[in-house]
XYZ file of C-alpha atoms in Angstrom:
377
model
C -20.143 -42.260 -82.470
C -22.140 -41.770 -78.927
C -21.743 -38.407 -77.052
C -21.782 -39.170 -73.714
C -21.788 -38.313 -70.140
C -20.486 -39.761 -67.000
C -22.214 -38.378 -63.843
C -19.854 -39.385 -60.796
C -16.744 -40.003 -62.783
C -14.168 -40.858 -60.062
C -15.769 -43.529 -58.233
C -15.728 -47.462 -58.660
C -18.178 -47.076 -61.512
C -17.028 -44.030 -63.490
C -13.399 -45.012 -63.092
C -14.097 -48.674 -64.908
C -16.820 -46.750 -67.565
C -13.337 -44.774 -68.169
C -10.774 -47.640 -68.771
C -13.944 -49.058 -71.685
C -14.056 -45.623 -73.192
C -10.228 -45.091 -73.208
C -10.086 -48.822 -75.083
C -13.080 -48.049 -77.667
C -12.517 -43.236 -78.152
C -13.597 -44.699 -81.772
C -17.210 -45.114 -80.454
C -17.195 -42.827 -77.957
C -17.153 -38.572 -77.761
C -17.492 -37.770 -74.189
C -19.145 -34.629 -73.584
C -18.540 -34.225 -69.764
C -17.820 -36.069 -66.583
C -18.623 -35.102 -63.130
C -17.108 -35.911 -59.861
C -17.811 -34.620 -55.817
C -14.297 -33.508 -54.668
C -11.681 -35.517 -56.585
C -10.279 -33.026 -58.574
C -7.071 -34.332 -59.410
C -8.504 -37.349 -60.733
C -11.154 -35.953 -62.452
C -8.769 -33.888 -64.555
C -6.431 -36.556 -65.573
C -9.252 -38.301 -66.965
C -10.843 -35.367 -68.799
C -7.510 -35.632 -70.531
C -7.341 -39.140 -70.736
C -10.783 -39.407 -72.902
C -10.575 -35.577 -74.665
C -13.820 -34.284 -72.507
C -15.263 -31.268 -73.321
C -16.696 -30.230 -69.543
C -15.576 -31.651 -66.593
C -17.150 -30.129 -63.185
C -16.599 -30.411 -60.213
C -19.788 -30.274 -57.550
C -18.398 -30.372 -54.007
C -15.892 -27.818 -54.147
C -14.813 -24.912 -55.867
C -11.827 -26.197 -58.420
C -7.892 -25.074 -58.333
C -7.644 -26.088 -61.847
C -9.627 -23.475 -64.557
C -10.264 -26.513 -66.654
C -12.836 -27.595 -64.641
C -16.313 -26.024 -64.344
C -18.195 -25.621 -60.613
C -20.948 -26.491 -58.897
C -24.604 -28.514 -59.641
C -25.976 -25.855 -61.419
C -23.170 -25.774 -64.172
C -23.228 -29.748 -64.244
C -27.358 -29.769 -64.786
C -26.947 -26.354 -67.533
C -24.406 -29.231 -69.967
C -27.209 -32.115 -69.294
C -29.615 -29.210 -70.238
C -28.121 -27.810 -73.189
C -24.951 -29.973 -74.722
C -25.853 -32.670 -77.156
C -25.888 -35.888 -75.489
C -26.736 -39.399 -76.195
C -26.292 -41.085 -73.324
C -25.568 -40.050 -69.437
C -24.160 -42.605 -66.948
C -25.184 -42.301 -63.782
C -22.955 -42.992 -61.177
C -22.965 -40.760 -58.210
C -22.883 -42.612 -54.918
C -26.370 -42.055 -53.181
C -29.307 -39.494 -53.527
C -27.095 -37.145 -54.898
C -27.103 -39.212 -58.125
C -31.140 -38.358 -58.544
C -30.988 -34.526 -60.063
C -28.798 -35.238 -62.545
C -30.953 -38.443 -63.333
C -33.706 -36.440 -63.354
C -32.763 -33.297 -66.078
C -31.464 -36.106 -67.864
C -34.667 -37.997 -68.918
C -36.618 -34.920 -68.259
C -34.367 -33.847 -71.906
C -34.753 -37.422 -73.057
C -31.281 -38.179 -73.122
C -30.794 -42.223 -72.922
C -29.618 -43.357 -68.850
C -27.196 -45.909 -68.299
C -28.370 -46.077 -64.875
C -26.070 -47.090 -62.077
C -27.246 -45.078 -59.218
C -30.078 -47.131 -58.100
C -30.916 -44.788 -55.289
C -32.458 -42.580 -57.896
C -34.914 -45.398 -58.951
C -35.617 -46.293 -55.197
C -36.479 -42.543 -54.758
C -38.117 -42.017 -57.465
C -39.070 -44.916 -59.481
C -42.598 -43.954 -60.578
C -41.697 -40.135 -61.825
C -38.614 -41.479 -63.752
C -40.274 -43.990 -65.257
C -43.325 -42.289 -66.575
C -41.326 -39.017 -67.513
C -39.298 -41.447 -69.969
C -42.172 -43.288 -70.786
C -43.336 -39.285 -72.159
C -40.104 -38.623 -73.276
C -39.098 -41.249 -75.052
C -35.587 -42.322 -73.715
C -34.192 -45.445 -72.200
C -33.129 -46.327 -68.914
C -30.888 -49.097 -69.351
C -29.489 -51.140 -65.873
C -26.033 -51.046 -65.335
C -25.986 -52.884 -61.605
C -25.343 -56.299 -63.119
C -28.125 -57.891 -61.857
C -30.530 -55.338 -63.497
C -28.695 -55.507 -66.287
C -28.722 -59.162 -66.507
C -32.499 -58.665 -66.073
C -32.954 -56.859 -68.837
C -31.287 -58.810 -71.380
C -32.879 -62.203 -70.443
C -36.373 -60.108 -70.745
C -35.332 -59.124 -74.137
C -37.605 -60.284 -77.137
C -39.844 -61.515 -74.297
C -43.624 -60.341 -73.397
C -43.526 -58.549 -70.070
C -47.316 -60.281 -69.534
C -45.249 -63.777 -69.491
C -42.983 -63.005 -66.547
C -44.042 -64.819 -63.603
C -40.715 -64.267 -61.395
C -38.097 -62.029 -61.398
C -34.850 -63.546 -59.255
C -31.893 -61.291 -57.930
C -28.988 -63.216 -57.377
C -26.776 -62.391 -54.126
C -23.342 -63.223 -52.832
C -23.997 -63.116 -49.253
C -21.455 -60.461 -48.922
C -17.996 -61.146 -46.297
C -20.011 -62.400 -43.482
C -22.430 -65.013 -45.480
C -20.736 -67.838 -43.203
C -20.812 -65.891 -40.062
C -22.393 -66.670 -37.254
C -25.693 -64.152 -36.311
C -24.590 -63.706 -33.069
C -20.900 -62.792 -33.571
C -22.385 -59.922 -36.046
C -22.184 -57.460 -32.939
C -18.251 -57.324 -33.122
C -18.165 -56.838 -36.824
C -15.384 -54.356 -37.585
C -14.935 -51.770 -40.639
C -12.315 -53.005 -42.393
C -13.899 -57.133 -42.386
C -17.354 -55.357 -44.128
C -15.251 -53.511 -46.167
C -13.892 -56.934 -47.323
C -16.181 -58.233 -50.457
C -15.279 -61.753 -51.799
C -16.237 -61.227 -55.304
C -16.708 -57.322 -55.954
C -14.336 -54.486 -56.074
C -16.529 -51.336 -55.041
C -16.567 -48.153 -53.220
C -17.080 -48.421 -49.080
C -20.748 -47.107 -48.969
C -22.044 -50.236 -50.783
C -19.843 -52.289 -50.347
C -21.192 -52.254 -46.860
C -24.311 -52.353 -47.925
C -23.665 -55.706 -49.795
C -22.777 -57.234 -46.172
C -25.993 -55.657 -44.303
C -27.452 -56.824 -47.853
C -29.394 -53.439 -47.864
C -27.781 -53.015 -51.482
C -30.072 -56.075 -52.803
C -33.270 -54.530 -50.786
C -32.601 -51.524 -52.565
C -32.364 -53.404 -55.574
C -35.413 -54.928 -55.252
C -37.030 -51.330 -55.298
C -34.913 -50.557 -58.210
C -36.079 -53.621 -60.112
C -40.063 -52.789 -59.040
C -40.010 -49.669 -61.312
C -37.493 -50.752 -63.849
C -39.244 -53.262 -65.272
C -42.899 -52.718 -63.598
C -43.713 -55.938 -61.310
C -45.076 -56.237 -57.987
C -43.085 -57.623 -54.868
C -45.104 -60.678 -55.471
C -42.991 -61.521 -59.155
C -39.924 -60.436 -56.683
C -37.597 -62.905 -55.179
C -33.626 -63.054 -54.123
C -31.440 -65.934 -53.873
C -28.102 -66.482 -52.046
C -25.570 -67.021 -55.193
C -22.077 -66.847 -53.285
C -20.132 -67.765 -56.974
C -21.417 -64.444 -58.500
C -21.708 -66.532 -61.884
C -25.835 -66.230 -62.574
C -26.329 -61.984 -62.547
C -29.811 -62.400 -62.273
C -32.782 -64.616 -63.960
C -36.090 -64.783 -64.894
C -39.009 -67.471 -64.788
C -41.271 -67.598 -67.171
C -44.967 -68.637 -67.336
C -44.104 -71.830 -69.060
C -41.313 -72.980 -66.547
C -38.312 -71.494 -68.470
C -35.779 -69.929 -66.656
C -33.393 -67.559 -68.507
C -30.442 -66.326 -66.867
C -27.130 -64.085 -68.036
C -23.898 -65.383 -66.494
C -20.369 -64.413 -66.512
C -17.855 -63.493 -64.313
C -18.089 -60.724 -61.667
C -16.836 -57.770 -63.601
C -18.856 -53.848 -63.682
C -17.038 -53.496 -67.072
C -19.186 -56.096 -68.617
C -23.055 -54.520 -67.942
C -20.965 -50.797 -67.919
C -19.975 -51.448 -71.394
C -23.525 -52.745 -72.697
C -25.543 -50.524 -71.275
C -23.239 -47.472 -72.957
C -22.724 -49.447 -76.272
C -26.822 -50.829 -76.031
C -27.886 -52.228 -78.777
C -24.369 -53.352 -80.042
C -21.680 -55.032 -77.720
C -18.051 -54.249 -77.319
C -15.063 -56.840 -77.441
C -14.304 -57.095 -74.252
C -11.142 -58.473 -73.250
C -13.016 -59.852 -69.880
C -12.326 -63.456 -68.502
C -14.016 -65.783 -70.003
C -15.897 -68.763 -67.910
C -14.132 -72.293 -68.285
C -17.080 -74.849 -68.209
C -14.435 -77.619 -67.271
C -13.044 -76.173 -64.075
C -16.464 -75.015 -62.595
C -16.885 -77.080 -60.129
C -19.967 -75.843 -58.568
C -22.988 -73.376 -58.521
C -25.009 -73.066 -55.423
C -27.798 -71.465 -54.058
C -30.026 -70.730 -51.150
C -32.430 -69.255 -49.314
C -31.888 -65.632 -47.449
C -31.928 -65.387 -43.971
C -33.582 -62.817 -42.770
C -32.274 -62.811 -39.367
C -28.893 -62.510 -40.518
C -29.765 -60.134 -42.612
C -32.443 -57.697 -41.333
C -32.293 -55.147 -43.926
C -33.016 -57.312 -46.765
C -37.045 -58.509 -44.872
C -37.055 -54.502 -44.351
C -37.123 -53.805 -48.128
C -39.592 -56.754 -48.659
C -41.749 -55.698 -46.126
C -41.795 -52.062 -47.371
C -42.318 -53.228 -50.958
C -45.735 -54.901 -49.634
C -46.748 -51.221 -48.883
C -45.912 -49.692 -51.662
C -45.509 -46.516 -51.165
C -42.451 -44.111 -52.112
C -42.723 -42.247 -48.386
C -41.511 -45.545 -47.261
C -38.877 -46.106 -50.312
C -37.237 -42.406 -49.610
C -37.349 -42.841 -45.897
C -35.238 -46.542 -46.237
C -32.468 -45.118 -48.608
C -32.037 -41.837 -46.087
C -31.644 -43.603 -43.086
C -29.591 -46.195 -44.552
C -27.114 -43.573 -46.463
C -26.624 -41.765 -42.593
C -26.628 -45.102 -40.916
C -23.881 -45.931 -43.064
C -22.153 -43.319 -42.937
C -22.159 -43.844 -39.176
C -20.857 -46.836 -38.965
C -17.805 -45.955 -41.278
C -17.230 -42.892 -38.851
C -16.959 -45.482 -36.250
C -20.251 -44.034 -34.488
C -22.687 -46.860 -34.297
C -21.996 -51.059 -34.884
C -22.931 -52.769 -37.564
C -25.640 -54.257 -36.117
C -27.152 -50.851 -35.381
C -27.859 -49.956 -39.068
C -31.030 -52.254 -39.400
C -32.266 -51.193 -35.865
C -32.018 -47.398 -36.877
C -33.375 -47.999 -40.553
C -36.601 -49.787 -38.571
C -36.705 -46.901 -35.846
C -36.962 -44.192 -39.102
C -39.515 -45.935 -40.638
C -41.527 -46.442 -37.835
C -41.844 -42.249 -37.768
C -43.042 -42.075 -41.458
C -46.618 -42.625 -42.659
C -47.243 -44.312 -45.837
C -47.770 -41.718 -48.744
C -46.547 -41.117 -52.424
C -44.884 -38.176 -52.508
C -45.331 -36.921 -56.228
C -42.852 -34.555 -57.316
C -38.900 -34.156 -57.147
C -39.073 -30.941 -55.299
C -41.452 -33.252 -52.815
C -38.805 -36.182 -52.493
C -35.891 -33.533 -51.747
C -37.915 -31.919 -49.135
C -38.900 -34.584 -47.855
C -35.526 -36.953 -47.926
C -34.407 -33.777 -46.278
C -36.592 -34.322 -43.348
C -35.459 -38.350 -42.796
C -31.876 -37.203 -42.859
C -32.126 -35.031 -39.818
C -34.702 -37.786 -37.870
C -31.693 -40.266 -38.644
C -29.317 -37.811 -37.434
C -31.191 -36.850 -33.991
C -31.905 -40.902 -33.573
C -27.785 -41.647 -33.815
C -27.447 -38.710 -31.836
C -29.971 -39.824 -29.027
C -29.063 -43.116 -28.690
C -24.825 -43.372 -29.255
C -23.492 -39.708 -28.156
């Protein structure tokens, strides 16, 4: 039986990791789950799965059941026998947790890819020293990593992200100006939560997959490439030195990479759809376009420079750019253009510690903030 953890219970993630575990408490003992502000929720599934801690970080708790603040979330990761933590939080906030967790060599099932974008190089060689995984849960990671498995990493010669396209893939550029909350709230193939969701129609969440997939399985931007998928069938694939292309397909549904990554190496028995051969009519592809979507050639230009100044400084401005257009503060359009004005403040550094990367996400939040400020109050 896994002991596990689920960092960022209540959202789109941690809800679905829930339903598996609730189908399959024979393989799982849940330790603790976490959640921002949803305590209701997070109580009625600390009962639901028999937790032992559930905590609550963004606000002091009505209920004595549930434990308070960071500090009592990072003691469990700390101290509580644990094989596996999902992460899940929405954002940078996901990166602590991420951090004590692999820092203790507890396995990740990592779906906060912010912490990766952040932080890939720390992360990565403090597991490499510790000894634990960090398995992909987005499913294109995740479809990564099991088309790379048994393979030689020295064989790769491209790695290819699939992408829908998000709601506005058939939209015309120039009608982008009027787009309105509730139409880029509106995926076509995913069920999510609002902050990436949006980012799926700016397609900032593949650029920030891209980072993700840089340090998760160690390539340059050069053995990097994303294609236009609107089906959702093909995850992700892989091209190999000899022309072989190996791909995972299925339909789009978080339980299905949620569920491996907790239950990797095995697999559950999912009761997901299954994909009828006979009535697929089609499977299409193309090429991005960057002037549709801006924040995509950001992350592949910032990739060329390689430097994690640059990687912080994209996921900060996006998160408040985002957050700005959901407030109704700035357009849609806007988000690239303040993302570019950001990054045009930082020079290009590595910033080598997570005290460092705090500070110094810290300091893009509030340039963000007075750039928004400047230019839309």
């Amino acid at each position: 039986m896994k002991k596990i953890g689920i960092v960022g219970a209540t959202g789109s993630i941690g809800s679905q990791a829930i339903d598996v575990i609730k189908e399959y408490l024979d393989d799982f003992e849940v330790v603790f789950l976490s959640a921002y502000k949803n305590e209701e929720k997070l109580l009625n599934f600390k009962l639901q799965v028999n937790a032992k801690y559930a905590v609550l970080t963004g606000k002091q708790p009505e209920n004595d059941e549930i434990l308070f603040g960071e500090q009592e979330l990072l003691r469990i990761i700390d101290n509580e026998e644990v094989d596996i933590v999902l992460s899940a939080a929405v954002g940078f906030s996901g990166l602590i947790p991420t951090y004590h967790s692999i820092k203790r060599g507890i396995d990740v099932a990592l779906a906060n890819k912010e912490s990766l974008v952040t932080a890939g190089l720390i992360l990565t060689k403090l597991a490499s020293k510790t000894g634990c995984k960090i398995i992909p849960v987005d499913s294109e990671h995740s479809a990564i990593f099991q088309s790379m498995l048994g393979h030689q990493t020295e064989d790769l010669e491209k790695i290819i992200l699939t992408a829908s396209g998000g709601p506005f893939r058939n939209r015309p550029v120039d009608s982008l100006e009027f787009v309105e909350i509730e139409e880029a709230l509106k995926h076509p193939n995913w069920k999510m939560g609002k902050k990436i969701t949006v980012d799926s129609a700016t397609m900032m969440n593949k650029g920030l997959e891209l980072i993700e997939a840089r340090f998760l399985f160690d390539v340059p931007v050069e053995k990097l490439d994303v294609v236009i998928h609107p089906e959702s069938i093909v995850h992700s694939m892989v091209l190999f030195c000899d022309g072989s292309y190996i791909a995972q397909l299925g339909y789009p549904d978080m339980k299905i990479p949620i569920a491996y990554a907790l239950s990797y190496p095995k697999r559950l028995n999912l009761k997901t759809k299954r994909i009828d051969f006979y009535r697929l009519s089609k499977l299409t592809f193309d090429k991005p376009d960057f002037t549709k979507y801006p924040c995509l050639k950001i992350a592949f230009d910032i990739l060329k420079n390689d430097k994690s100044s640059y990687f912080i400084a994209l996921n900060g401005a996006n998160e408040i750019a985002v957050e700005s257009f959901l407030n109704r503060n700035i357009k849609f359009i806007d988000i690239a253009k303040i993302i570019e004005e950001v990054l045009n403040l930082i020079e290009p550094k590595d910033v080598n510690s997570i005290e460092e990367i705090v500070e110094f996400d810290r300091y893009v939040r509030e340039k963000t903030y007075y750039i928004i400020k400047k230019r839309f109050s």
